[in-house]
PDB file of N, CA and C in Angstrom:
ATOM      1  N   MET A   1    -235.943-104.505 -33.401  1.00 73.00           N
ATOM      2  CA  MET A   1    -235.651-105.646 -34.241  1.00 73.00           C
ATOM      3  C   MET A   1    -234.169-106.004 -34.134  1.00 73.00           C
ATOM      4  N   LEU A   2    -233.899-107.269 -34.028  1.00 83.00           N
ATOM      5  CA  LEU A   2    -232.533-107.762 -33.919  1.00 83.00           C
ATOM      6  C   LEU A   2    -231.881-107.803 -35.300  1.00 83.00           C
ATOM      7  N   THR A   3    -230.691-107.248 -35.393  1.00 87.00           N
ATOM      8  CA  THR A   3    -229.937-107.310 -36.644  1.00 87.00           C
ATOM      9  C   THR A   3    -228.820-108.339 -36.502  1.00 87.00           C
ATOM     10  N   SER A   4    -228.267-108.746 -37.623  1.00 89.00           N
ATOM     11  CA  SER A   4    -227.137-109.679 -37.597  1.00 89.00           C
ATOM     12  C   SER A   4    -225.964-109.088 -36.830  1.00 89.00           C
ATOM     13  N   ASN A   5    -225.729-107.791 -37.010  1.00 92.00           N
ATOM     14  CA  ASN A   5    -224.624-107.139 -36.293  1.00 92.00           C
ATOM     15  C   ASN A   5    -224.849-107.155 -34.791  1.00 92.00           C
ATOM     16  N   ARG A   6    -226.069-106.891 -34.365  1.00 92.00           N
ATOM     17  CA  ARG A   6    -226.377-106.902 -32.930  1.00 92.00           C
ATOM     18  C   ARG A   6    -226.254-108.312 -32.365  1.00 92.00           C
ATOM     19  N   LEU A   7    -226.700-109.308 -33.105  1.00 94.00           N
ATOM     20  CA  LEU A   7    -226.570-110.695 -32.671  1.00 94.00           C
ATOM     21  C   LEU A   7    -225.096-111.054 -32.529  1.00 94.00           C
ATOM     22  N   ARG A   8    -224.292-110.654 -33.494  1.00 95.00           N
ATOM     23  CA  ARG A   8    -222.846-110.891 -33.444  1.00 95.00           C
ATOM     24  C   ARG A   8    -222.236-110.226 -32.202  1.00 95.00           C
ATOM     25  N   GLN A   9    -222.639-109.002 -31.941  1.00 95.00           N
ATOM     26  CA  GLN A   9    -222.124-108.259 -30.794  1.00 95.00           C
ATOM     27  C   GLN A   9    -222.507-108.931 -29.474  1.00 95.00           C
ATOM     28  N   LEU A  10    -223.746-109.357 -29.344  1.00 95.00           N
ATOM     29  CA  LEU A  10    -224.196-110.027 -28.122  1.00 95.00           C
ATOM     30  C   LEU A  10    -223.392-111.291 -27.850  1.00 95.00           C
ATOM     31  N   LEU A  11    -223.199-112.104 -28.883  1.00 96.00           N
ATOM     32  CA  LEU A  11    -222.458-113.352 -28.714  1.00 96.00           C
ATOM     33  C   LEU A  11    -220.991-113.087 -28.398  1.00 96.00           C
ATOM     34  N   ALA A  12    -220.409-112.102 -29.058  1.00 96.00           N
ATOM     35  CA  ALA A  12    -219.006-111.773 -28.795  1.00 96.00           C
ATOM     36  C   ALA A  12    -218.815-111.337 -27.345  1.00 96.00           C
ATOM     37  N   GLU A  13    -219.709-110.505 -26.857  1.00 97.00           N
ATOM     38  CA  GLU A  13    -219.596-109.995 -25.491  1.00 97.00           C
ATOM     39  C   GLU A  13    -219.883-111.062 -24.444  1.00 97.00           C
ATOM     40  N   LYS A  14    -220.979-111.758 -24.595  1.00 97.00           N
ATOM     41  CA  LYS A  14    -221.431-112.671 -23.546  1.00 97.00           C
ATOM     42  C   LYS A  14    -220.693-114.001 -23.530  1.00 97.00           C
ATOM     43  N   LEU A  15    -220.107-114.387 -24.665  1.00 98.00           N
ATOM     44  CA  LEU A  15    -219.410-115.673 -24.726  1.00 98.00           C
ATOM     45  C   LEU A  15    -217.903-115.514 -24.884  1.00 98.00           C
ATOM     46  N   GLN A  16    -217.417-114.293 -24.777  1.00 97.00           N
ATOM     47  CA  GLN A  16    -215.990-114.031 -24.969  1.00 97.00           C
ATOM     48  C   GLN A  16    -215.522-114.618 -26.300  1.00 97.00           C
ATOM     49  N   ALA A  17    -216.376-114.503 -27.300  1.00 95.00           N
ATOM     50  CA  ALA A  17    -216.120-115.134 -28.591  1.00 95.00           C
ATOM     51  C   ALA A  17    -214.953-114.473 -29.315  1.00 95.00           C
ATOM     52  N   LEU A  18    -214.129-115.319 -29.905  1.00 93.00           N
ATOM     53  CA  LEU A  18    -213.011-114.863 -30.712  1.00 93.00           C
ATOM     54  C   LEU A  18    -213.418-114.701 -32.170  1.00 93.00           C
ATOM     55  N   TYR A  19    -214.482-115.383 -32.553  1.00 93.00           N
ATOM     56  CA  TYR A  19    -215.001-115.317 -33.922  1.00 93.00           C
ATOM     57  C   TYR A  19    -216.495-115.584 -33.863  1.00 93.00           C
ATOM     58  N   VAL A  20    -217.258-114.756 -34.564  1.00 94.00           N
ATOM     59  CA  VAL A  20    -218.706-114.963 -34.693  1.00 94.00           C
ATOM     60  C   VAL A  20    -219.087-114.645 -36.132  1.00 94.00           C
ATOM     61  N   HIS A  21    -219.740-115.591 -36.775  1.00 93.00           N
ATOM     62  CA  HIS A  21    -220.267-115.372 -38.125  1.00 93.00           C
ATOM     63  C   HIS A  21    -221.772-115.614 -38.067  1.00 93.00           C
ATOM     64  N   VAL A  22    -222.539-114.641 -38.532  1.00 93.00           N
ATOM     65  CA  VAL A  22    -224.001-114.723 -38.491  1.00 93.00           C
ATOM     66  C   VAL A  22    -224.556-114.589 -39.903  1.00 93.00           C
ATOM     67  N   GLU A  23    -225.420-115.511 -40.268  1.00 92.00           N
ATOM     68  CA  GLU A  23    -226.163-115.421 -41.525  1.00 92.00           C
ATOM     69  C   GLU A  23    -227.641-115.307 -41.181  1.00 92.00           C
ATOM     70  N   ASP A  24    -228.261-114.248 -41.659  1.00 89.00           N
ATOM     71  CA  ASP A  24    -229.701-114.074 -41.479  1.00 89.00           C
ATOM     72  C   ASP A  24    -230.396-114.837 -42.601  1.00 89.00           C
ATOM     73  N   GLU A  25    -231.083-115.906 -42.253  1.00 87.00           N
ATOM     74  CA  GLU A  25    -231.778-116.742 -43.233  1.00 87.00           C
ATOM     75  C   GLU A  25    -233.284-116.497 -43.234  1.00 87.00           C
ATOM     76  N   SER A  26    -233.702-115.395 -42.665  1.00 81.00           N
ATOM     77  CA  SER A  26    -235.130-115.087 -42.551  1.00 81.00           C
ATOM     78  C   SER A  26    -235.810-115.019 -43.913  1.00 81.00           C
ATOM     79  N   HIS A  27    -235.103-114.535 -44.916  1.00 67.00           N
ATOM     80  CA  HIS A  27    -235.692-114.411 -46.258  1.00 67.00           C
ATOM     81  C   HIS A  27    -236.115-115.765 -46.822  1.00 67.00           C
ATOM     82  N   ARG A  28    -235.492-116.832 -46.373  1.00 65.00           N
ATOM     83  CA  ARG A  28    -235.845-118.175 -46.840  1.00 65.00           C
ATOM     84  C   ARG A  28    -237.167-118.661 -46.244  1.00 65.00           C
ATOM     85  N   HIS A  29    -237.648-117.959 -45.250  1.00 55.00           N
ATOM     86  CA  HIS A  29    -238.849-118.378 -44.532  1.00 55.00           C
ATOM     87  C   HIS A  29    -239.956-117.332 -44.635  1.00 55.00           C
ATOM     88  N   ALA A  30    -239.881-116.494 -45.637  1.00 60.00           N
ATOM     89  CA  ALA A  30    -240.807-115.363 -45.766  1.00 60.00           C
ATOM     90  C   ALA A  30    -242.267-115.790 -45.847  1.00 60.00           C
ATOM     91  N   GLY A  31    -242.565-116.957 -46.392  1.00 59.00           N
ATOM     92  CA  GLY A  31    -243.948-117.390 -46.529  1.00 59.00           C
ATOM     93  C   GLY A  31    -244.475-118.201 -45.370  1.00 59.00           C
ATOM     94  N   HIS A  32    -243.631-118.515 -44.410  1.00 53.00           N
ATOM     95  CA  HIS A  32    -244.058-119.334 -43.275  1.00 53.00           C
ATOM     96  C   HIS A  32    -244.945-118.526 -42.338  1.00 53.00           C
ATOM     97  N   GLY A  33    -245.914-119.175 -41.751  1.00 51.00           N
ATOM     98  CA  GLY A  33    -246.848-118.514 -40.847  1.00 51.00           C
ATOM     99  C   GLY A  33    -246.169-117.812 -39.698  1.00 51.00           C
ATOM    100  N   GLU A  34    -245.163-118.461 -39.107  1.00 47.00           N
ATOM    101  CA  GLU A  34    -244.470-117.846 -37.968  1.00 47.00           C
ATOM    102  C   GLU A  34    -243.805-116.544 -38.388  1.00 47.00           C
ATOM    103  N   ARG A  35    -243.190-116.553 -39.559  1.00 44.00           N
ATOM    104  CA  ARG A  35    -242.486-115.374 -40.044  1.00 44.00           C
ATOM    105  C   ARG A  35    -243.467-114.252 -40.340  1.00 44.00           C
ATOM    106  N   GLN A  36    -244.633-114.570 -40.870  1.00 46.00           N
ATOM    107  CA  GLN A  36    -245.625-113.551 -41.182  1.00 46.00           C
ATOM    108  C   GLN A  36    -246.133-112.870 -39.920  1.00 46.00           C
ATOM    109  N   GLN A  37    -246.159-113.596 -38.823  1.00 49.00           N
ATOM    110  CA  GLN A  37    -246.640-113.027 -37.571  1.00 49.00           C
ATOM    111  C   GLN A  37    -245.564-112.204 -36.875  1.00 49.00           C
ATOM    112  N   GLY A  38    -244.344-112.168 -37.437  1.00 50.00           N
ATOM    113  CA  GLY A  38    -243.284-111.351 -36.876  1.00 50.00           C
ATOM    114  C   GLY A  38    -242.708-111.891 -35.592  1.00 50.00           C
ATOM    115  N   SER A  39    -242.633-113.208 -35.457  1.00 53.00           N
ATOM    116  CA  SER A  39    -242.148-113.790 -34.207  1.00 53.00           C
ATOM    117  C   SER A  39    -240.635-113.909 -34.153  1.00 53.00           C
ATOM    118  N   GLY A  40    -239.933-113.382 -35.113  1.00 68.00           N
ATOM    119  CA  GLY A  40    -238.483-113.395 -35.048  1.00 68.00           C
ATOM    120  C   GLY A  40    -237.837-113.964 -36.284  1.00 68.00           C
ATOM    121  N   GLY A  41    -236.523-113.769 -36.327  1.00 87.00           N
ATOM    122  CA  GLY A  41    -235.750-114.173 -37.485  1.00 87.00           C
ATOM    123  C   GLY A  41    -235.177-115.567 -37.374  1.00 87.00           C
ATOM    124  N   HIS A  42    -234.672-116.038 -38.506  1.00 88.00           N
ATOM    125  CA  HIS A  42    -233.998-117.328 -38.613  1.00 88.00           C
ATOM    126  C   HIS A  42    -232.517-117.042 -38.860  1.00 88.00           C
ATOM    127  N   TYR A  43    -231.654-117.570 -38.016  1.00 92.00           N
ATOM    128  CA  TYR A  43    -230.227-117.281 -38.113  1.00 92.00           C
ATOM    129  C   TYR A  43    -229.397-118.557 -38.098  1.00 92.00           C
ATOM    130  N   ARG A  44    -228.288-118.525 -38.849  1.00 94.00           N
ATOM    131  CA  ARG A  44    -227.272-119.577 -38.820  1.00 94.00           C
ATOM    132  C   ARG A  44    -226.011-118.911 -38.269  1.00 94.00           C
ATOM    133  N   VAL A  45    -225.439-119.507 -37.209  1.00 95.00           N
ATOM    134  CA  VAL A  45    -224.352-118.867 -36.484  1.00 95.00           C
ATOM    135  C   VAL A  45    -223.183-119.830 -36.285  1.00 95.00           C
ATOM    136  N   GLN A  46    -221.970-119.324 -36.504  1.00 94.00           N
ATOM    137  CA  GLN A  46    -220.741-120.020 -36.132  1.00 94.00           C
ATOM    138  C   GLN A  46    -220.095-119.198 -35.028  1.00 94.00           C
ATOM    139  N   VAL A  47    -219.700-119.863 -33.936  1.00 95.00           N
ATOM    140  CA  VAL A  47    -219.080-119.177 -32.811  1.00 95.00           C
ATOM    141  C   VAL A  47    -217.843-119.948 -32.371  1.00 95.00           C
ATOM    142  N   VAL A  48    -216.740-119.218 -32.169  1.00 95.00           N
ATOM    143  CA  VAL A  48    -215.533-119.786 -31.579  1.00 95.00           C
ATOM    144  C   VAL A  48    -215.332-119.095 -30.239  1.00 95.00           C
ATOM    145  N   SER A  49    -215.307-119.877 -29.169  1.00 96.00           N
ATOM    146  CA  SER A  49    -215.153-119.310 -27.830  1.00 96.00           C
ATOM    147  C   SER A  49    -214.329-120.240 -26.953  1.00 96.00           C
ATOM    148  N   PRO A  50    -213.446-119.668 -26.140  1.00 97.00           N
ATOM    149  CA  PRO A  50    -212.711-120.498 -25.183  1.00 97.00           C
ATOM    150  C   PRO A  50    -213.635-121.115 -24.132  1.00 97.00           C
ATOM    151  N   LEU A  51    -214.817-120.553 -23.962  1.00 98.00           N
ATOM    152  CA  LEU A  51    -215.772-121.107 -23.002  1.00 98.00           C
ATOM    153  C   LEU A  51    -216.287-122.473 -23.439  1.00 98.00           C
ATOM    154  N   PHE A  52    -216.114-122.815 -24.708  1.00 98.00           N
ATOM    155  CA  PHE A  52    -216.599-124.095 -25.232  1.00 98.00           C
ATOM    156  C   PHE A  52    -215.612-125.245 -25.018  1.00 98.00           C
ATOM    157  N   ALA A  53    -214.400-124.938 -24.618  1.00 98.00           N
ATOM    158  CA  ALA A  53    -213.381-125.980 -24.439  1.00 98.00           C
ATOM    159  C   ALA A  53    -213.844-127.003 -23.407  1.00 98.00           C
ATOM    160  N   GLY A  54    -213.766-128.279 -23.773  1.00 98.00           N
ATOM    161  CA  GLY A  54    -214.138-129.355 -22.865  1.00 98.00           C
ATOM    162  C   GLY A  54    -215.631-129.553 -22.685  1.00 98.00           C
ATOM    163  N   LYS A  55    -216.439-128.818 -23.442  1.00 98.00           N
ATOM    164  CA  LYS A  55    -217.899-128.911 -23.312  1.00 98.00           C
ATOM    165  C   LYS A  55    -218.476-129.765 -24.444  1.00 98.00           C
ATOM    166  N   THR A  56    -219.584-130.441 -24.150  1.00 98.00           N
ATOM    167  CA  THR A  56    -220.305-131.179 -25.185  1.00 98.00           C
ATOM    168  C   THR A  56    -221.068-130.189 -26.058  1.00 98.00           C
ATOM    169  N   SER A  57    -221.551-130.669 -27.175  1.00 97.00           N
ATOM    170  CA  SER A  57    -222.347-129.832 -28.067  1.00 97.00           C
ATOM    171  C   SER A  57    -223.576-129.283 -27.343  1.00 97.00           C
ATOM    172  N   LEU A  58    -224.229-130.118 -26.569  1.00 98.00           N
ATOM    173  CA  LEU A  58    -225.404-129.680 -25.816  1.00 98.00           C
ATOM    174  C   LEU A  58    -225.046-128.580 -24.822  1.00 98.00           C
ATOM    175  N   GLN A  59    -223.949-128.732 -24.109  1.00 99.00           N
ATOM    176  CA  GLN A  59    -223.523-127.714 -23.146  1.00 99.00           C
ATOM    177  C   GLN A  59    -223.198-126.398 -23.849  1.00 99.00           C
ATOM    178  N   ARG A  60    -222.574-126.489 -24.997  1.00 98.00           N
ATOM    179  CA  ARG A  60    -222.245-125.283 -25.764  1.00 98.00           C
ATOM    180  C   ARG A  60    -223.516-124.569 -26.226  1.00 98.00           C
ATOM    181  N   HIS A  61    -224.457-125.343 -26.730  1.00 98.00           N
ATOM    182  CA  HIS A  61    -225.709-124.742 -27.197  1.00 98.00           C
ATOM    183  C   HIS A  61    -226.456-124.096 -26.037  1.00 98.00           C
ATOM    184  N   ARG A  62    -226.413-124.699 -24.893  1.00 98.00           N
ATOM    185  CA  ARG A  62    -227.059-124.097 -23.716  1.00 98.00           C
ATOM    186  C   ARG A  62    -226.407-122.774 -23.345  1.00 98.00           C
ATOM    187  N   LEU A  63    -225.088-122.681 -23.479  1.00 98.00           N
ATOM    188  CA  LEU A  63    -224.399-121.416 -23.219  1.00 98.00           C
ATOM    189  C   LEU A  63    -224.866-120.335 -24.199  1.00 98.00           C
ATOM    190  N   VAL A  64    -225.014-120.707 -25.455  1.00 98.00           N
ATOM    191  CA  VAL A  64    -225.484-119.747 -26.457  1.00 98.00           C
ATOM    192  C   VAL A  64    -226.918-119.319 -26.150  1.00 98.00           C
ATOM    193  N   TYR A  65    -227.782-120.283 -25.862  1.00 96.00           N
ATOM    194  CA  TYR A  65    -229.175-119.949 -25.549  1.00 96.00           C
ATOM    195  C   TYR A  65    -229.273-119.058 -24.309  1.00 96.00           C
ATOM    196  N   ALA A  66    -228.441-119.313 -23.324  1.00 97.00           N
ATOM    197  CA  ALA A  66    -228.436-118.473 -22.121  1.00 97.00           C
ATOM    198  C   ALA A  66    -227.987-117.052 -22.463  1.00 97.00           C
ATOM    199  N   ALA A  67    -226.997-116.939 -23.334  1.00 96.00           N
ATOM    200  CA  ALA A  67    -226.505-115.619 -23.735  1.00 96.00           C
ATOM    201  C   ALA A  67    -227.567-114.832 -24.501  1.00 96.00           C
ATOM    202  N   LEU A  68    -228.447-115.547 -25.178  1.00 94.00           N
ATOM    203  CA  LEU A  68    -229.475-114.901 -26.000  1.00 94.00           C
ATOM    204  C   LEU A  68    -230.876-115.039 -25.410  1.00 94.00           C
ATOM    205  N   ALA A  69    -230.961-115.312 -24.136  1.00 93.00           N
ATOM    206  CA  ALA A  69    -232.247-115.598 -23.488  1.00 93.00           C
ATOM    207  C   ALA A  69    -233.298-114.525 -23.757  1.00 93.00           C
ATOM    208  N   GLU A  70    -232.911-113.267 -23.721  1.00 90.00           N
ATOM    209  CA  GLU A  70    -233.878-112.183 -23.927  1.00 90.00           C
ATOM    210  C   GLU A  70    -234.388-112.124 -25.365  1.00 90.00           C
ATOM    211  N   GLU A  71    -233.609-112.639 -26.292  1.00 89.00           N
ATOM    212  CA  GLU A  71    -233.967-112.575 -27.707  1.00 89.00           C
ATOM    213  C   GLU A  71    -234.727-113.806 -28.194  1.00 89.00           C
ATOM    214  N   MET A  72    -234.524-114.943 -27.529  1.00 86.00           N
ATOM    215  CA  MET A  72    -235.135-116.198 -27.975  1.00 86.00           C
ATOM    216  C   MET A  72    -236.660-116.114 -27.877  1.00 86.00           C
ATOM    217  N   GLY A  73    -237.328-116.512 -28.942  1.00 75.00           N
ATOM    218  CA  GLY A  73    -238.787-116.503 -28.955  1.00 75.00           C
ATOM    219  C   GLY A  73    -239.393-115.154 -29.265  1.00 75.00           C
ATOM    220  N   GLN A  74    -238.564-114.134 -29.292  1.00 82.00           N
ATOM    221  CA  GLN A  74    -239.048-112.801 -29.642  1.00 82.00           C
ATOM    222  C   GLN A  74    -238.383-112.355 -30.937  1.00 82.00           C
ATOM    223  N   SER A  75    -237.123-111.966 -30.833  1.00 87.00           N
ATOM    224  CA  SER A  75    -236.380-111.539 -32.016  1.00 87.00           C
ATOM    225  C   SER A  75    -235.805-112.711 -32.789  1.00 87.00           C
ATOM    226  N   ILE A  76    -235.672-113.865 -32.125  1.00 90.00           N
ATOM    227  CA  ILE A  76    -235.129-115.063 -32.764  1.00 90.00           C
ATOM    228  C   ILE A  76    -236.189-116.152 -32.744  1.00 90.00           C
ATOM    229  N   HIS A  77    -236.521-116.654 -33.923  1.00 85.00           N
ATOM    230  CA  HIS A  77    -237.461-117.769 -34.031  1.00 85.00           C
ATOM    231  C   HIS A  77    -236.710-119.087 -34.181  1.00 85.00           C
ATOM    232  N   ALA A  78    -235.627-119.070 -34.963  1.00 88.00           N
ATOM    233  CA  ALA A  78    -234.847-120.286 -35.208  1.00 88.00           C
ATOM    234  C   ALA A  78    -233.365-119.939 -35.217  1.00 88.00           C
ATOM    235  N   LEU A  79    -232.568-120.853 -34.666  1.00 93.00           N
ATOM    236  CA  LEU A  79    -231.136-120.626 -34.536  1.00 93.00           C
ATOM    237  C   LEU A  79    -230.401-121.924 -34.842  1.00 93.00           C
ATOM    238  N   ALA A  80    -229.626-121.921 -35.915  1.00 95.00           N
ATOM    239  CA  ALA A  80    -228.790-123.077 -36.263  1.00 95.00           C
ATOM    240  C   ALA A  80    -227.372-122.756 -35.801  1.00 95.00           C
ATOM    241  N   LEU A  81    -226.803-123.614 -34.970  1.00 97.00           N
ATOM    242  CA  LEU A  81    -225.522-123.319 -34.331  1.00 97.00           C
ATOM    243  C   LEU A  81    -224.408-124.255 -34.762  1.00 97.00           C
ATOM    244  N   GLN A  82    -223.227-123.677 -34.936  1.00 95.00           N
ATOM    245  CA  GLN A  82    -221.979-124.414 -35.053  1.00 95.00           C
ATOM    246  C   GLN A  82    -221.053-123.776 -34.025  1.00 95.00           C
ATOM    247  N   THR A  83    -220.670-124.540 -33.015  1.00 96.00           N
ATOM    248  CA  THR A  83    -219.885-124.000 -31.910  1.00 96.00           C
ATOM    249  C   THR A  83    -218.550-124.728 -31.817  1.00 96.00           C
ATOM    250  N   TYR A  84    -217.479-123.952 -31.634  1.00 95.00           N
ATOM    251  CA  TYR A  84    -216.134-124.516 -31.600  1.00 95.00           C
ATOM    252  C   TYR A  84    -215.301-123.865 -30.507  1.00 95.00           C
ATOM    253  N   SER A  85    -214.401-124.642 -29.939  1.00 95.00           N
ATOM    254  CA  SER A  85    -213.363-124.074 -29.086  1.00 95.00           C
ATOM    255  C   SER A  85    -212.235-123.622 -30.015  1.00 95.00           C
ATOM    256  N   PRO A  86    -211.338-122.750 -29.562  1.00 92.00           N
ATOM    257  CA  PRO A  86    -210.237-122.311 -30.431  1.00 92.00           C
ATOM    258  C   PRO A  86    -209.389-123.473 -30.955  1.00 92.00           C
ATOM    259  N   GLU A  87    -209.253-124.515 -30.171  1.00 91.00           N
ATOM    260  CA  GLU A  87    -208.443-125.664 -30.579  1.00 91.00           C
ATOM    261  C   GLU A  87    -209.063-126.425 -31.753  1.00 91.00           C
ATOM    262  N   GLU A  88    -210.354-126.298 -31.936  1.00 91.00           N
ATOM    263  CA  GLU A  88    -211.053-127.021 -33.000  1.00 91.00           C
ATOM    264  C   GLU A  88    -211.066-126.281 -34.339  1.00 91.00           C
ATOM    265  N   VAL A  89    -210.643-125.045 -34.344  1.00 86.00           N
ATOM    266  CA  VAL A  89    -210.732-124.216 -35.542  1.00 86.00           C
ATOM    267  C   VAL A  89    -210.003-124.804 -36.752  1.00 86.00           C
ATOM    268  N   PRO A  90    -208.797-125.353 -36.614  1.00 76.00           N
ATOM    269  CA  PRO A  90    -208.098-125.854 -37.806  1.00 76.00           C
ATOM    270  C   PRO A  90    -208.877-126.906 -38.598  1.00 76.00           C
ATOM    271  N   THR A  91    -209.750-127.644 -37.972  1.00 75.00           N
ATOM    272  CA  THR A  91    -210.503-128.681 -38.674  1.00 75.00           C
ATOM    273  C   THR A  91    -211.978-128.317 -38.866  1.00 75.00           C
ATOM    274  N   ALA A  92    -212.348-127.095 -38.532  1.00 71.00           N
ATOM    275  CA  ALA A  92    -213.767-126.712 -38.538  1.00 71.00           C
ATOM    276  C   ALA A  92    -214.215-125.973 -39.790  1.00 71.00           C
ATOM    277  N   GLY A  93    -213.308-125.652 -40.687  1.00 71.00           N
ATOM    278  CA  GLY A  93    -213.697-124.903 -41.875  1.00 71.00           C
ATOM    279  C   GLY A  93    -213.881-123.418 -41.619  1.00 71.00           C
ATOM    280  N   ILE A  94    -213.310-122.928 -40.535  1.00 74.00           N
ATOM    281  CA  ILE A  94    -213.348-121.496 -40.218  1.00 74.00           C
ATOM    282  C   ILE A  94    -212.248-120.819 -41.042  1.00 74.00           C
ATOM    283  N   PRO A  95    -212.488-119.622 -41.585  1.00 68.00           N
ATOM    284  CA  PRO A  95    -211.452-118.934 -42.367  1.00 68.00           C
ATOM    285  C   PRO A  95    -210.150-118.765 -41.583  1.00 68.00           C
ATOM    286  N   HIS A  96    -209.049-118.721 -42.302  1.00 62.00           N
ATOM    287  CA  HIS A  96    -207.730-118.603 -41.666  1.00 62.00           C
ATOM    288  C   HIS A  96    -207.588-117.319 -40.856  1.00 62.00           C
ATOM    289  N   ASN A  97    -208.290-116.285 -41.233  1.00 60.00           N
ATOM    290  CA  ASN A  97    -208.235-115.012 -40.506  1.00 60.00           C
ATOM    291  C   ASN A  97    -209.375-114.912 -39.497  1.00 60.00           C
ATOM    292  N   TRP A  98    -209.636-115.987 -38.789  1.00 58.00           N
ATOM    293  CA  TRP A  98    -210.814-116.082 -37.931  1.00 58.00           C
ATOM    294  C   TRP A  98    -210.761-115.222 -36.694  1.00 58.00           C
ATOM    295  N   ILE A  99    -209.599-114.810 -36.242  1.00 56.00           N
ATOM    296  CA  ILE A  99    -209.547-114.007 -35.016  1.00 56.00           C
ATOM    297  C   ILE A  99    -210.037-112.606 -35.338  1.00 56.00           C
ATOM    298  N   ALA A 100    -211.113-112.225 -34.658  1.00 49.00           N
ATOM    299  CA  ALA A 100    -211.718-110.909 -34.915  1.00 49.00           C
ATOM    300  C   ALA A 100    -211.478-109.968 -33.760  1.00 49.00           C
TER     301      ALA A 100
END
């Protein structure tokens, strides 16, 4: 089973992320059919990575999906993404101590 910590670790390693915040929202979907069948968790993720610089939102999301390819559809059922380059952090609502 994928944990929030493991998801954070995967994104940090594969995307050279400087900041990763993961919220497991699976509890909000406890009654949904997909959740009952154990098809994976629901996560909300914020990622800051230099790999996102100059990329569109779609390109950034594709990088995240590629990094999590083995988990998608198995351990992850739904993924809400907020992706930023380091230059975007001052206006993104990321905590001031965002460098992890």
